[in-house]
Tab-separated table of C-alpha atoms in Angstrom:
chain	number	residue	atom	x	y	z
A	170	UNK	CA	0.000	0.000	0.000
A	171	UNK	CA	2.650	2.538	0.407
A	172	UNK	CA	3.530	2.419	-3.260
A	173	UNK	CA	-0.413	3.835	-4.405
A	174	UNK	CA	0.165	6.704	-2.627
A	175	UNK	CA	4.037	7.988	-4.375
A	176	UNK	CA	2.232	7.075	-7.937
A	177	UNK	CA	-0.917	9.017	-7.360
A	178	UNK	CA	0.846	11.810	-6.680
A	179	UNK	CA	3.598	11.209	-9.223
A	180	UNK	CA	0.655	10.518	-11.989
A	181	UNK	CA	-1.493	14.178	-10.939
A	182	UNK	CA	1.826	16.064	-10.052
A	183	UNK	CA	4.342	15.004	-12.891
A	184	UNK	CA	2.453	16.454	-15.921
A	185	UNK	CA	1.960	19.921	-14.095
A	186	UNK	CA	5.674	19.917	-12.822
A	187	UNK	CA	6.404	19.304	-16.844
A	188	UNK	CA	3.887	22.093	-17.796
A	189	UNK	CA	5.984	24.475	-15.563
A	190	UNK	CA	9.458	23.585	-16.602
A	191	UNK	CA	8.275	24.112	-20.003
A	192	UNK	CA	6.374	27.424	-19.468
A	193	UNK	CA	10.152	28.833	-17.724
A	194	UNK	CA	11.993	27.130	-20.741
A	195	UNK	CA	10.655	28.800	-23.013
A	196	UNK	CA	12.541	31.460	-24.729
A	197	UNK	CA	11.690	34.783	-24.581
A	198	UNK	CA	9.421	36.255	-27.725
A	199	UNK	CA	11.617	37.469	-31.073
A	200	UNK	CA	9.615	40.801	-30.508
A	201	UNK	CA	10.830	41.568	-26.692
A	202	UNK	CA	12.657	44.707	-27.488
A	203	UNK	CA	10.886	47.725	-28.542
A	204	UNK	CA	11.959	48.356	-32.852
A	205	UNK	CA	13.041	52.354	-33.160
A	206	UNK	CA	10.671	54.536	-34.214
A	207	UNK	CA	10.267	56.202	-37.861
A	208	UNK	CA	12.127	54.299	-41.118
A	209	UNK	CA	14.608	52.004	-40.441
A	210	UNK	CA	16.074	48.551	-41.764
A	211	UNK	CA	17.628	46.113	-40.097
A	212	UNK	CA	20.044	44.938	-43.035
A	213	UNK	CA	22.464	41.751	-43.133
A	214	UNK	CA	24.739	40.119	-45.527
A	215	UNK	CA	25.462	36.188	-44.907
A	216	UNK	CA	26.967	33.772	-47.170
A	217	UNK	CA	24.953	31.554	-48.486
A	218	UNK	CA	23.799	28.294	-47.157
A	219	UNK	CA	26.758	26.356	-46.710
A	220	UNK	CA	29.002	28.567	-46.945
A	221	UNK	CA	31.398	29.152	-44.231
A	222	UNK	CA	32.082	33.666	-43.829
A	223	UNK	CA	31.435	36.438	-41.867
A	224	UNK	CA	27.510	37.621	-41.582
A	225	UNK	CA	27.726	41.849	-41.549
A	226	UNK	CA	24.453	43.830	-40.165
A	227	UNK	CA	23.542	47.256	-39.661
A	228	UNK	CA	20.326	48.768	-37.877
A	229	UNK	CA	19.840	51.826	-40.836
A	230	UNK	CA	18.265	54.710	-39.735
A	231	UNK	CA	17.106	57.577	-42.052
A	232	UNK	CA	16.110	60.541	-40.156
A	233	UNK	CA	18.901	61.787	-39.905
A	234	UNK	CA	21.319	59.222	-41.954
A	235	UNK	CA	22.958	57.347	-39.748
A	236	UNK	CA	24.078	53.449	-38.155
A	237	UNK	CA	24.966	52.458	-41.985
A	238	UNK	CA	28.446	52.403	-43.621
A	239	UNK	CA	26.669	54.641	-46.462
A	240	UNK	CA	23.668	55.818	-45.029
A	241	UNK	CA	22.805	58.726	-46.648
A	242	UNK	CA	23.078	57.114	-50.092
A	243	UNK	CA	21.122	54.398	-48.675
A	244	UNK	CA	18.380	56.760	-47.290
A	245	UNK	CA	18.582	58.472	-50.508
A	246	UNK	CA	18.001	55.486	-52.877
A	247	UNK	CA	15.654	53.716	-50.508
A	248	UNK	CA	13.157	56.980	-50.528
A	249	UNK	CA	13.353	57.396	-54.488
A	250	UNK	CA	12.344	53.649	-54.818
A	251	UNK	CA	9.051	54.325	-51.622
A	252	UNK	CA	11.261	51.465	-49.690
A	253	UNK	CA	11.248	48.989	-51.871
A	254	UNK	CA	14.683	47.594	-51.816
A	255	UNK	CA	13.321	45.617	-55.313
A	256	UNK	CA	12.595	48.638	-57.432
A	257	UNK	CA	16.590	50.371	-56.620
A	258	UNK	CA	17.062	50.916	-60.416
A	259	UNK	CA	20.299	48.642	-60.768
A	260	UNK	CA	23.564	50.249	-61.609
A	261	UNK	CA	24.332	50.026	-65.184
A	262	UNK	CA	28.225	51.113	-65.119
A	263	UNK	CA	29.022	47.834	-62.471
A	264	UNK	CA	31.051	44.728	-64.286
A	265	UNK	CA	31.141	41.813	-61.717
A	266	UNK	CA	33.686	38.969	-62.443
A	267	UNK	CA	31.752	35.478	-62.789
A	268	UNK	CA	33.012	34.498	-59.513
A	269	UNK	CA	30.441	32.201	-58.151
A	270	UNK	CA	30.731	33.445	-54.002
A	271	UNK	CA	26.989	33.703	-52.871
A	272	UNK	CA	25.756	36.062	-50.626
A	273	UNK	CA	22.428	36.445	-49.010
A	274	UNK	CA	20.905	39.739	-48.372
A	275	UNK	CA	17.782	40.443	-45.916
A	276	UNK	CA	16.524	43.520	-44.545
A	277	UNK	CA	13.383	43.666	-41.539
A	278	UNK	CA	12.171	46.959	-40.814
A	279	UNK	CA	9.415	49.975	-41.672
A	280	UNK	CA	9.381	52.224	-44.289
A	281	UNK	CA	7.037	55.214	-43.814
A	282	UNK	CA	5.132	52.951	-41.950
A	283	UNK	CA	5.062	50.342	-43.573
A	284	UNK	CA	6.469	46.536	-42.844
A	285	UNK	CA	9.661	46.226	-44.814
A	286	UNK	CA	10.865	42.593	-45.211
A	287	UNK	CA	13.310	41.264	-48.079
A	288	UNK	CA	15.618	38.334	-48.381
A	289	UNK	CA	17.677	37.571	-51.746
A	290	UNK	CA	20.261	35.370	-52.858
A	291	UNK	CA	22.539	36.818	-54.836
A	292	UNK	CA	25.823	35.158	-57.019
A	293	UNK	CA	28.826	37.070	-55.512
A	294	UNK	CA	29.046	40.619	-53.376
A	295	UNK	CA	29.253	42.882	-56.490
A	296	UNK	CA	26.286	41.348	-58.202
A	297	UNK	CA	24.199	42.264	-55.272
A	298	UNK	CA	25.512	45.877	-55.172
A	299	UNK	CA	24.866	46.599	-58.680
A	300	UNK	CA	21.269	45.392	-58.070
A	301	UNK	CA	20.669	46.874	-54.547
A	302	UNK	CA	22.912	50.126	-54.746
A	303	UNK	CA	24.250	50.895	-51.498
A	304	UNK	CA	21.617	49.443	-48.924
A	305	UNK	CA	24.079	46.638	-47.994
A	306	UNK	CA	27.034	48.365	-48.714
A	307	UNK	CA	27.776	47.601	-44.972
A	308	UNK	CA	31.379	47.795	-45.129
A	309	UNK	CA	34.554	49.832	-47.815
A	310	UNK	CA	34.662	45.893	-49.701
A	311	UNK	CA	31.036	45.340	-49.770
């Protein structure tokens, strides 16, 4: 008889004892600190899946320029395309070499109030300048 006892209480106690170790676990939401207020872009360039480098990222800020490598051309470009990193007319006078060196580019932010979110693969680092102008130029060899 002194074994019922133990088990009843391990059989009601045991799943609540989980249900608390796994509320405390958990982590803490993606959203927990406050994003900056007016236009900004969170902006990162990783190689590509795979690939072994250095991810670069910048928190761009736009009024005034700033938190960006080139963030007044960046401002500049981003406002003439109304945020849309996918309409930056690409650059015309850029040759890349046919180096095959994929990056990935992503930017997370707002735009005049509006959700900003873009993620592109792109062959090699000067590919994805001449198509994105200087929005992930984050560093002088990007």
């Amino acid at each position: 008889m002194t074994h019922i006892f133990p088990m009843r209480v391990l059989r009601r106690g045991l799943p609540v004892a989980v249900a608390l170790l796994m509320a405390c676990a958990a982590p803490a939401p993606a959203d927990a600190q406050p994003e900056p207020a007016g236009d900004f872009l969170l902006v990162s360039v990783a190689p590509a899946e795979g690939r072994s480098g250095v991810t670069r990222e910048a928190l761009l800020r736009c009024d005034p320029p700033r938190g960006h490598a080139d963030a007044e051309r960046a401002c500049a470009e981003l406002d003439a395309a109304q945020g849309d990193i996918g309409r930056i007319p690409p650059r015309d006078d850029t040759y890349c070499q046919m180096v095959y060196a994929p990056v990935t580019a992503h930017a997370r932010g707002q735009w005049r109030g509006r959700p900003v979110e873009y993620t592109e693969t792109f062959a090699n680092r000067c590919v994805m300048a001449a198509r994105t102008g200087a929005v992930f130029a984050l560093d002088a060899t990007a």
